[in-house]
PDB file of C-alpha atoms in Angstrom:
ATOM      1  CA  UNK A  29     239.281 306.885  65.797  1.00  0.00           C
ATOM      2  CA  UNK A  30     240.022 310.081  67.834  1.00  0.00           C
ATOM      3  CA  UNK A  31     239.022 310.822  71.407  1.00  0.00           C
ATOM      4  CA  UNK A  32     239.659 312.267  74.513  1.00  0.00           C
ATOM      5  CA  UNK A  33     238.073 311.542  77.804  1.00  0.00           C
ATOM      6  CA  UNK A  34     239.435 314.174  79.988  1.00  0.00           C
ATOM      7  CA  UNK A  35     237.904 317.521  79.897  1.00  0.00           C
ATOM      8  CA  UNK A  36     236.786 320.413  82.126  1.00  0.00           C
ATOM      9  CA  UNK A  37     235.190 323.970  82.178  1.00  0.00           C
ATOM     10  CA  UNK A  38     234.587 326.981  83.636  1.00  0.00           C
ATOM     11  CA  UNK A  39     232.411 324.958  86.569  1.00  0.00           C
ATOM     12  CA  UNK A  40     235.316 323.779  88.318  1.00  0.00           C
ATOM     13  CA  UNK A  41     236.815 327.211  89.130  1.00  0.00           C
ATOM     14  CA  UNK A  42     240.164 326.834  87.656  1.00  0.00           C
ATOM     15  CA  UNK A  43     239.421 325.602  83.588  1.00  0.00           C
ATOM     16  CA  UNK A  44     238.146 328.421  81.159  1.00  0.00           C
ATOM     17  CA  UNK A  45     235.352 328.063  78.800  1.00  0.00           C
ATOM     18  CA  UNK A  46     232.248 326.613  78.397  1.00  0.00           C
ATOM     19  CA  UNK A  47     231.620 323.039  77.036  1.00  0.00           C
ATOM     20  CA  UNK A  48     230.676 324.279  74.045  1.00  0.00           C
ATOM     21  CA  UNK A  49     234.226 325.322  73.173  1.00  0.00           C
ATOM     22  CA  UNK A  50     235.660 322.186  73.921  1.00  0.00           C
ATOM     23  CA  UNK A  51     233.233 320.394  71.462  1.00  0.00           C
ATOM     24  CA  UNK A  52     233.866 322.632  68.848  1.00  0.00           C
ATOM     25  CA  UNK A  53     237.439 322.450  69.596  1.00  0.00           C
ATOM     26  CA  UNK A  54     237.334 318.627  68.786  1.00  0.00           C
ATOM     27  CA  UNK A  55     235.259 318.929  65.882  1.00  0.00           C
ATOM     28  CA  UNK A  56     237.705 321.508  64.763  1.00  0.00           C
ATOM     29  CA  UNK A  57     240.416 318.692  64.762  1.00  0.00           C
ATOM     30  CA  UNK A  58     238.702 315.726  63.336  1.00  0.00           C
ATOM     31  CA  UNK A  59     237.698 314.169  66.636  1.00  0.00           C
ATOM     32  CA  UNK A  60     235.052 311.056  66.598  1.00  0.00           C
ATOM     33  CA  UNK A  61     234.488 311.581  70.516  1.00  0.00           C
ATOM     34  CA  UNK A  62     235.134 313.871  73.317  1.00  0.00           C
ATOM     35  CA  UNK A  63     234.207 313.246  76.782  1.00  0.00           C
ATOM     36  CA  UNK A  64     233.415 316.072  79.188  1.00  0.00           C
ATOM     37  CA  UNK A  65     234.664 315.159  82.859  1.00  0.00           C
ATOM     38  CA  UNK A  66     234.524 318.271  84.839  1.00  0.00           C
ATOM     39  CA  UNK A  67     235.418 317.999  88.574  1.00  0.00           C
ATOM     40  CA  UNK A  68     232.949 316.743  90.908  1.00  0.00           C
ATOM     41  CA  UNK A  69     231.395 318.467  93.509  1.00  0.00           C
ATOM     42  CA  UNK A  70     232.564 317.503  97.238  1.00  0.00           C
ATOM     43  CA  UNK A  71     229.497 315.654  98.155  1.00  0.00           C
ATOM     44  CA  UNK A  72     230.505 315.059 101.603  1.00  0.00           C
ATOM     45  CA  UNK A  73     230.768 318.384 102.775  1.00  0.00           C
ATOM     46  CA  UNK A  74     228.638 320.492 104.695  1.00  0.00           C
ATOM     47  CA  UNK A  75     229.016 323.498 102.764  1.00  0.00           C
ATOM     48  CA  UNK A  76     226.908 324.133  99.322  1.00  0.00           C
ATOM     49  CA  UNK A  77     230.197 324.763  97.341  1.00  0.00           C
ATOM     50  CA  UNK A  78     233.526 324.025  99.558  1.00  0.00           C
ATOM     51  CA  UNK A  79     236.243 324.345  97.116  1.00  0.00           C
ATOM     52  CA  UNK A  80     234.981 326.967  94.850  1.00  0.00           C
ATOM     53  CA  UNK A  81     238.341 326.440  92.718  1.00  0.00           C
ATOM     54  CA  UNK A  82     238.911 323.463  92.527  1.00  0.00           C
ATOM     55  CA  UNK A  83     235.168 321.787  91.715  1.00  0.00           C
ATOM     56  CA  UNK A  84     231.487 322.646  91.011  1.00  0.00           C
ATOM     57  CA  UNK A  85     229.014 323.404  93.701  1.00  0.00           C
ATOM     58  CA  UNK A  86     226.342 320.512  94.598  1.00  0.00           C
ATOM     59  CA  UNK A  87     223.684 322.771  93.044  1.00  0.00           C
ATOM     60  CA  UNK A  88     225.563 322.781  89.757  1.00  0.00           C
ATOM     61  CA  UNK A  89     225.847 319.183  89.395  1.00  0.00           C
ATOM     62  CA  UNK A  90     222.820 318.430  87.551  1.00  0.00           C
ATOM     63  CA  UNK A  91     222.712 321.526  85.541  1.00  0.00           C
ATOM     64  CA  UNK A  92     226.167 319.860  84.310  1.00  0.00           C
ATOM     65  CA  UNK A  93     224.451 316.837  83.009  1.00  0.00           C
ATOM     66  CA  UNK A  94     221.744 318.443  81.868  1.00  0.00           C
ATOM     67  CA  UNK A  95     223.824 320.690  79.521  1.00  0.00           C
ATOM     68  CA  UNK A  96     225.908 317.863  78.500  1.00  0.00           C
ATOM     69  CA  UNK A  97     223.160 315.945  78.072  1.00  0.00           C
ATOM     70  CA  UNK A  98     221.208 318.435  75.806  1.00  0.00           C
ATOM     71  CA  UNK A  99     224.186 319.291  73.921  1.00  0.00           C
ATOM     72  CA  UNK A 100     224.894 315.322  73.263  1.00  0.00           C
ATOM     73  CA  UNK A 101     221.710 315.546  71.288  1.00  0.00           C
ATOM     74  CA  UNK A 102     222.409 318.853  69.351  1.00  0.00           C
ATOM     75  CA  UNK A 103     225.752 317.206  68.195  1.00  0.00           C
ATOM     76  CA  UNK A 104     224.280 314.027  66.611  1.00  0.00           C
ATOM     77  CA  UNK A 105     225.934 313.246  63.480  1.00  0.00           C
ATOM     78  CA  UNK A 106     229.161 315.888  63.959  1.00  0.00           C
ATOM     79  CA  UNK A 107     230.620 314.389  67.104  1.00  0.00           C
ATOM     80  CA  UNK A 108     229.835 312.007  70.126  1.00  0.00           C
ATOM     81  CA  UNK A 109     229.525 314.013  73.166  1.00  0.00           C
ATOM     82  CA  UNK A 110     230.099 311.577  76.013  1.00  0.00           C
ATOM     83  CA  UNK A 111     229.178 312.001  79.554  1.00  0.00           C
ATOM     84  CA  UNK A 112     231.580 311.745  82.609  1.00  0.00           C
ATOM     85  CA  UNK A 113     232.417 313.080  85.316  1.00  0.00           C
ATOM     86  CA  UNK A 114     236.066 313.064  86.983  1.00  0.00           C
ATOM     87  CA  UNK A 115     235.533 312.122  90.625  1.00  0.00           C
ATOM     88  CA  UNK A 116     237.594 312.679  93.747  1.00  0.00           C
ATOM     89  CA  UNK A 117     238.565 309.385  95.706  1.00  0.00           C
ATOM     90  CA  UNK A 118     237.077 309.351  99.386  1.00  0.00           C
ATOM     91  CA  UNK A 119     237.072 306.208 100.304  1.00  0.00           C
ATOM     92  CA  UNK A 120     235.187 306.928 103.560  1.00  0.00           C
ATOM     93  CA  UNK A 121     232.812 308.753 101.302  1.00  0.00           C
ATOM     94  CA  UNK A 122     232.801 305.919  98.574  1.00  0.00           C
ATOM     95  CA  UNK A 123     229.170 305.196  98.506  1.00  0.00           C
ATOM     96  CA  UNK A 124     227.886 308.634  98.869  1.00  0.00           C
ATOM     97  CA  UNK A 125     229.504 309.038  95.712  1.00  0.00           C
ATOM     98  CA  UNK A 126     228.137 306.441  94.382  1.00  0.00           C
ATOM     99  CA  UNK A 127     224.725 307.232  95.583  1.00  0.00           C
ATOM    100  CA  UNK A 128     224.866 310.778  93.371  1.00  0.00           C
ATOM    101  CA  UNK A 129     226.304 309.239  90.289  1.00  0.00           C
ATOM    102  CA  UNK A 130     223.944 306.347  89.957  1.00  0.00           C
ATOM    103  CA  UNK A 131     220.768 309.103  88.847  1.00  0.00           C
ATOM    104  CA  UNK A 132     222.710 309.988  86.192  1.00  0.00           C
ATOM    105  CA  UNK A 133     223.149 308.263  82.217  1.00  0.00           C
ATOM    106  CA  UNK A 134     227.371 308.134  82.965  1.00  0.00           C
ATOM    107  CA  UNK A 135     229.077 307.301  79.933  1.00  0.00           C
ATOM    108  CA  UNK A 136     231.881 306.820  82.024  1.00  0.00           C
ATOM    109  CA  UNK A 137     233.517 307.827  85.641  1.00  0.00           C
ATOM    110  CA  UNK A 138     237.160 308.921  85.877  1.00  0.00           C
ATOM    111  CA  UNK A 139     238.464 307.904  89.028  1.00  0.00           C
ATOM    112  CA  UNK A 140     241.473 310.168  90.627  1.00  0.00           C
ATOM    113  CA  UNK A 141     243.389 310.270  93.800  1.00  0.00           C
ATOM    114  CA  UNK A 142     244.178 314.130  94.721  1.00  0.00           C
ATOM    115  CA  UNK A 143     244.331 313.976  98.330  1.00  0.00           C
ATOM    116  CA  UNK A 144     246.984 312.088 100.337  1.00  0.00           C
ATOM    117  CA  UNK A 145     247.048 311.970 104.225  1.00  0.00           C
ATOM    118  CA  UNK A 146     245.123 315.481 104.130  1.00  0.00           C
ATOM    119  CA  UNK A 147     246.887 317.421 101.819  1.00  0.00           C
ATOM    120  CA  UNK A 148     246.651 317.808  97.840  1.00  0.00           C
ATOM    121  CA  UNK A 149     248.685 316.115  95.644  1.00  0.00           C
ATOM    122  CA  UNK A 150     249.869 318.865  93.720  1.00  0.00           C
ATOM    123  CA  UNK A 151     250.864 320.862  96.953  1.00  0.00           C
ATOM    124  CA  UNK A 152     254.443 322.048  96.881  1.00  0.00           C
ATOM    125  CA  UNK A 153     255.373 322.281 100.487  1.00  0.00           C
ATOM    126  CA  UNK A 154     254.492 318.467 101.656  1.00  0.00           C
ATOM    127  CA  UNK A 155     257.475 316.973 100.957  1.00  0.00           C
ATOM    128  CA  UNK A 156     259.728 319.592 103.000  1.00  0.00           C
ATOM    129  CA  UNK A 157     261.365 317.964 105.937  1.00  0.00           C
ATOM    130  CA  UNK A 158     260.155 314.574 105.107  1.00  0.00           C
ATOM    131  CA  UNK A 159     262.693 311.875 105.017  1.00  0.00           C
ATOM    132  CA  UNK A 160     263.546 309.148 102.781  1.00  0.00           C
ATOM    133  CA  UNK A 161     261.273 306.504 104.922  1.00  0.00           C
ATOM    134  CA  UNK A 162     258.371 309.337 105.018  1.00  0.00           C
ATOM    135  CA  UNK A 163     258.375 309.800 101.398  1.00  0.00           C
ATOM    136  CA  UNK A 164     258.367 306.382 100.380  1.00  0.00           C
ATOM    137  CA  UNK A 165     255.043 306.085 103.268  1.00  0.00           C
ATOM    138  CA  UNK A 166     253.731 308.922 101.302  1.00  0.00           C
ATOM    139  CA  UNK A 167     254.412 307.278  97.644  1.00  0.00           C
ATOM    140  CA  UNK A 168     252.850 303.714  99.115  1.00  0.00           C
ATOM    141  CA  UNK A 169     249.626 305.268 100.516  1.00  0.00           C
ATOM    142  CA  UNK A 170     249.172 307.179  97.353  1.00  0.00           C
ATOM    143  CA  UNK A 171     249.182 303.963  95.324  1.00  0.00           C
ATOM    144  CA  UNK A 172     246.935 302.238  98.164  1.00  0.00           C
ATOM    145  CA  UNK A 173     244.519 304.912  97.458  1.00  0.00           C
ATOM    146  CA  UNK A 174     245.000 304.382  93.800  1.00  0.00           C
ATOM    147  CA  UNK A 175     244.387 300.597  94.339  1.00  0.00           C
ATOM    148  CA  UNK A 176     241.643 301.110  96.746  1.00  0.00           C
ATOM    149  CA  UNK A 177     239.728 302.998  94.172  1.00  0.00           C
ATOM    150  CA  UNK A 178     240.175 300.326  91.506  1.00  0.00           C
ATOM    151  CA  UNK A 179     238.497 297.898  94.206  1.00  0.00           C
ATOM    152  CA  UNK A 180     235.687 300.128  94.931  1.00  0.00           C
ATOM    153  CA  UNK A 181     233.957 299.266  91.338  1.00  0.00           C
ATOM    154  CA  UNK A 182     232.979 302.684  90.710  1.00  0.00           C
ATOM    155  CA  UNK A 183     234.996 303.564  87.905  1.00  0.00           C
ATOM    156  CA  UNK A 184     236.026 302.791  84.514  1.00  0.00           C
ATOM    157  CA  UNK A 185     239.309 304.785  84.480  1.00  0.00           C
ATOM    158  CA  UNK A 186     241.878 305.675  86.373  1.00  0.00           C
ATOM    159  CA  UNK A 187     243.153 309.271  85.989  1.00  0.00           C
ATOM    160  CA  UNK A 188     246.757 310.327  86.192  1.00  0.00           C
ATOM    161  CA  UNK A 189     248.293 307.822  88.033  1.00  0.00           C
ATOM    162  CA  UNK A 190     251.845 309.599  88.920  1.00  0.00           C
ATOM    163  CA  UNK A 191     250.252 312.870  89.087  1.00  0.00           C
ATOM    164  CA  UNK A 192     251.698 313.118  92.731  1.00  0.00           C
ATOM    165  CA  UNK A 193     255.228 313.994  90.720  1.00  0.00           C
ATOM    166  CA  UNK A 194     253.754 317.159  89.061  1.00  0.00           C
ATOM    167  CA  UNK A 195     255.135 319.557  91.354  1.00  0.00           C
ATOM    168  CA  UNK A 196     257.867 317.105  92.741  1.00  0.00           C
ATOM    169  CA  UNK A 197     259.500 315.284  89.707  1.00  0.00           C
ATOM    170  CA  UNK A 198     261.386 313.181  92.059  1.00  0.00           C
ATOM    171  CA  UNK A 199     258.353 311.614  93.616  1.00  0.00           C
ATOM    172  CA  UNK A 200     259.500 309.100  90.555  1.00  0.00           C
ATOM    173  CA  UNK A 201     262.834 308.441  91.596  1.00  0.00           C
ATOM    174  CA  UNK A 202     261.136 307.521  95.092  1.00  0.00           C
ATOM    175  CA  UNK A 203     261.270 302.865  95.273  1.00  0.00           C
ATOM    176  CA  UNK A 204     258.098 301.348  96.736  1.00  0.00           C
ATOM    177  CA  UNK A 205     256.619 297.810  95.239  1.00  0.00           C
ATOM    178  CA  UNK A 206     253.530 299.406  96.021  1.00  0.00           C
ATOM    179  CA  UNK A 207     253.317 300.710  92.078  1.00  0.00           C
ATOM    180  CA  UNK A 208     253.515 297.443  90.812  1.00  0.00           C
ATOM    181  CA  UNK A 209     250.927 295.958  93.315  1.00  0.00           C
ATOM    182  CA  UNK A 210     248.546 298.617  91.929  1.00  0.00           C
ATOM    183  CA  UNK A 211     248.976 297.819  88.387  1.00  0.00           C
ATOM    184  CA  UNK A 212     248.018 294.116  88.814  1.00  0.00           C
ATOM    185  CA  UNK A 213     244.970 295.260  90.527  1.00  0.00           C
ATOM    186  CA  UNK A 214     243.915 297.380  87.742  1.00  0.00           C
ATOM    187  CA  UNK A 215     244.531 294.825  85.364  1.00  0.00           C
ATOM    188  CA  UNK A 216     242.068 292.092  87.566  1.00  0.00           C
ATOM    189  CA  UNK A 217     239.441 294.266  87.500  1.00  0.00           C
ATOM    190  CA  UNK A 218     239.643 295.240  84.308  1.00  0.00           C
ATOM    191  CA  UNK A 219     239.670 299.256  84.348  1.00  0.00           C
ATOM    192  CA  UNK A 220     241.433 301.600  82.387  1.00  0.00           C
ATOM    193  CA  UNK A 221     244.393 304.072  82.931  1.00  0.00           C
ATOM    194  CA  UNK A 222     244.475 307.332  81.052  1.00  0.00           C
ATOM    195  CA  UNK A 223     247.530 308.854  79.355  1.00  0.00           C
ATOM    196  CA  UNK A 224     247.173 312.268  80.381  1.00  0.00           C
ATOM    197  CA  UNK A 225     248.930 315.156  78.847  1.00  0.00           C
ATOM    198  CA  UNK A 226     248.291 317.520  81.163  1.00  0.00           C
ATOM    199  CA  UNK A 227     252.029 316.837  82.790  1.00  0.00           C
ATOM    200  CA  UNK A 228     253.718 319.060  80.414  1.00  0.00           C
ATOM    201  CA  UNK A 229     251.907 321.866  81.673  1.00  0.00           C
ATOM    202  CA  UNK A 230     253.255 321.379  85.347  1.00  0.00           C
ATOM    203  CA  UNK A 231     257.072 320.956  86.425  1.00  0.00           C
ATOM    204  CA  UNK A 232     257.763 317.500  86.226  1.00  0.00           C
ATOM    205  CA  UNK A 233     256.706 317.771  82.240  1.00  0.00           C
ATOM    206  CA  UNK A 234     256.059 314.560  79.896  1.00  0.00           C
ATOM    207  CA  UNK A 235     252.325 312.839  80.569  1.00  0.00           C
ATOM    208  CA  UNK A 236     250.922 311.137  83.007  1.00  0.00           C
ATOM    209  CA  UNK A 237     252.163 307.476  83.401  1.00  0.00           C
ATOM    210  CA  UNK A 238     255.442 308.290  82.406  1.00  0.00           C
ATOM    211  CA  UNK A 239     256.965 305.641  79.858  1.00  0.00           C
ATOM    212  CA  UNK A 240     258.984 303.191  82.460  1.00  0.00           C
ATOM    213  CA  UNK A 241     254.849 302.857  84.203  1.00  0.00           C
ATOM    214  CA  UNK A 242     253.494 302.604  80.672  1.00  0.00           C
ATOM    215  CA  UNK A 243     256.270 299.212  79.987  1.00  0.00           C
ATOM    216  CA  UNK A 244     254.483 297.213  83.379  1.00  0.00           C
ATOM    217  CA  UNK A 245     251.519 298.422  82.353  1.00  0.00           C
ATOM    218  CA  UNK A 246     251.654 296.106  79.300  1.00  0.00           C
ATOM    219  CA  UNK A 247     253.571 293.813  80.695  1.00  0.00           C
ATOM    220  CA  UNK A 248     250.837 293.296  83.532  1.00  0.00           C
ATOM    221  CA  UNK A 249     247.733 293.314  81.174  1.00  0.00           C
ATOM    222  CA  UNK A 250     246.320 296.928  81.875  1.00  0.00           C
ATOM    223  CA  UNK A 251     244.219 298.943  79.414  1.00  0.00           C
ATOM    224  CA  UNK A 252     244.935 302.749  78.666  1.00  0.00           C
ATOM    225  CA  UNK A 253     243.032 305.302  77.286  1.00  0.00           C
ATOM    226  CA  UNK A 254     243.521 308.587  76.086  1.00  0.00           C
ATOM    227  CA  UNK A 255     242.619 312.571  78.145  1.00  0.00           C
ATOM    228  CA  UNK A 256     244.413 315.708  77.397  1.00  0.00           C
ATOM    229  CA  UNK A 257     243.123 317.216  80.904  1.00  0.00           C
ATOM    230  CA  UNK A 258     242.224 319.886  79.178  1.00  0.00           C
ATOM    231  CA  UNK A 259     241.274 323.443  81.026  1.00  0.00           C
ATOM    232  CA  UNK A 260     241.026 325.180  78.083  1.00  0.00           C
ATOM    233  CA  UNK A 261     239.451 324.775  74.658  1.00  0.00           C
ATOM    234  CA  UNK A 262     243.133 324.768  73.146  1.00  0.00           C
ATOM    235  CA  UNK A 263     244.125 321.631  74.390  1.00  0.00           C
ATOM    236  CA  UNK A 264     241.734 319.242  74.058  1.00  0.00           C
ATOM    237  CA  UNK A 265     243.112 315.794  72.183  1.00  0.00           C
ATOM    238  CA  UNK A 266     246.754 317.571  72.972  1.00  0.00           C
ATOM    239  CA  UNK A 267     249.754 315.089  71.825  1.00  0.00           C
ATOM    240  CA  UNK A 268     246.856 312.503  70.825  1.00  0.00           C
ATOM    241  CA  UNK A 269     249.029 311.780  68.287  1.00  0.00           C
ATOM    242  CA  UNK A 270     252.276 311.815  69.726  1.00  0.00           C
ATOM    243  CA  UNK A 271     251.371 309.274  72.383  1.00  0.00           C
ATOM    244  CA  UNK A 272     249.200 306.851  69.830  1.00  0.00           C
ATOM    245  CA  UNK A 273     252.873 306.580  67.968  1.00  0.00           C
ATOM    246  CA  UNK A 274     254.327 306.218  72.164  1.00  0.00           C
ATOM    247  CA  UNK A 275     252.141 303.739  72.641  1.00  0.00           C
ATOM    248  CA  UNK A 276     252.471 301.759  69.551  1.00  0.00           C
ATOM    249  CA  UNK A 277     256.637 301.814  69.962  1.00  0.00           C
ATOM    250  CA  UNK A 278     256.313 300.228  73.496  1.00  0.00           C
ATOM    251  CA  UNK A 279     254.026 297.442  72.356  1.00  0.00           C
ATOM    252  CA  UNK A 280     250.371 298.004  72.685  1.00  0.00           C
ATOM    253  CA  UNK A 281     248.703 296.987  69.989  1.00  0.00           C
ATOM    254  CA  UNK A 282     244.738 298.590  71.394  1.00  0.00           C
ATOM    255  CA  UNK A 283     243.253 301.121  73.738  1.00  0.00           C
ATOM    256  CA  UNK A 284     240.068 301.300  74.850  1.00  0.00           C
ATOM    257  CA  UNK A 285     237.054 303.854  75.084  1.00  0.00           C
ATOM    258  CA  UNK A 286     233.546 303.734  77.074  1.00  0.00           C
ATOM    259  CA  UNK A 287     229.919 304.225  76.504  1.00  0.00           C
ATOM    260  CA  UNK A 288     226.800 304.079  78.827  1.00  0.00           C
ATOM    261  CA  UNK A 289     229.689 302.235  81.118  1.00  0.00           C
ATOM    262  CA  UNK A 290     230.588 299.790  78.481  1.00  0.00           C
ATOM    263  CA  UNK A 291     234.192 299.213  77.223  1.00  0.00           C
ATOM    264  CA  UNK A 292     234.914 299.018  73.766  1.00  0.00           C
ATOM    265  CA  UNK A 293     238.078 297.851  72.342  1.00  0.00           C
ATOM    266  CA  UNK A 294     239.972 299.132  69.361  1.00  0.00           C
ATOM    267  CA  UNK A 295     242.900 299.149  67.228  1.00  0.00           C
ATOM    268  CA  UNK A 296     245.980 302.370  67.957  1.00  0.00           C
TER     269      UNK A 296
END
């Protein structure tokens, strides 16, 4: 079976296309499933549409699961649109969240961590003039987060969880147990980590876990899944194949997928 959880659109601000394309796309290439997870809005704020860029407005939200919705039903028979939604970690805002994802028939929630002490992950400039014992604070309350979110029981999986490295490759090289403290609490409550592909496409390259977090994954029990990250139609189920064989050479044996918040189990 082919899938992949992780997609986006023009909604967001920075993806191209409209979720039609990226159904089509996976149709095009044999896909069973495709998931569309476009950025949620920033519920929290004041301000109708904050972060025009980087996620939907508040107004758009439910015209995004209507459309998916509608075109779930049009697909029938070719390909299994999923609903999801790829949510920002607040956790003072946790159950506001909550609160706006509970009207809605989720297939499935993708849980990420993109802000850290106030700043975005992905931002360039944090880590100038930071020293070794800063960075490693940094790294740990990253993986907090990360762990934090797998508490909060609002998600089913976990998106890119080294993604901090994509614009500073040797966030990986930074040593904190706090990694490994995360990965057993994923496993206990049961949730799901994505292999993203999306790394290639920023500095550090390679997906997101890289392979050394993929070994104590297994090791500690946790499930993976599969999401390209995909901002345009082009790359949706990107390397699906190349990291089923990954997977399969460091020992996993399943992955998992998720409908109407259910998680199903099946063979790589």
């Amino acid at each position: 079976m082919k899938f992949d959880f992780h997609t986006h659109h023009y909604r967001c601000g920075h993806a191209r296309g409209t979720i039609r394309d990226y159904i089509e796309s996976a149709i095009n290439q044999g896909f069973h499933m495709i998931g569309i997870s476009d950025h949620s809005p920033y519920f929290a704020s004041d301000e109708e549409h904050s972060h025009p860029h980087i996620a939907m407005s508040k107004k758009e939200f439910p015209l995004y699961i209507s459309e998916v919705l509608q075109l779930k039903k049009e697909y029938k028979g070719k390909i299994d649109v999923l609903l999801g939604v790829e949510s920002d970690f607040f956790p003072e805002h946790i159950e506001l969240y909550c609160r706006q994802y509970e009207k809605y028939p989720f297939d499935y929630i993708i849980g990420s961590v993109h802000h850290v002490e106030g700043l975005n992950i992905f931002n360039k400039d944090r880590w100038e003039g930071l020293s070794a014992k800063q960075k490693q604070q940094t790294k740990e309350t990253y993986y907090h987060l990360i762990e934090s979110s797998a508490r909060s029981g609002t998600f089913q999986i976990l998106g890119h969880i080294d993604a901090m490295k994509g614009f500073y490759p040797d966030f990986s090289t930074i040593q904190t147990d706090a990694l490994v403290q995360t990965l057993k609490v994923i496993a206990q409550y049961d949730l799901a980590i994505e292999i993203n592909t999306s790394g290639k496409t920023k500095d550090c390259g390679g997906w997101y876990p890289a392979d050394d977090i993929l070994e104590m994954a297994i090791f500690y029990g946790v499930r993976v899944t599969f999401g390209s990250d995909a901002h345009d139609a082009e790359r949706v189920g990107d390397d699906f194949e190349l990291v089923r064989e990954r997977l399969k050479q460091i020992g996993f044996k399943e992955w998992v997928y998720f409908k109407e918040q259910k998680m199903f189990t099946i063979d790589i």
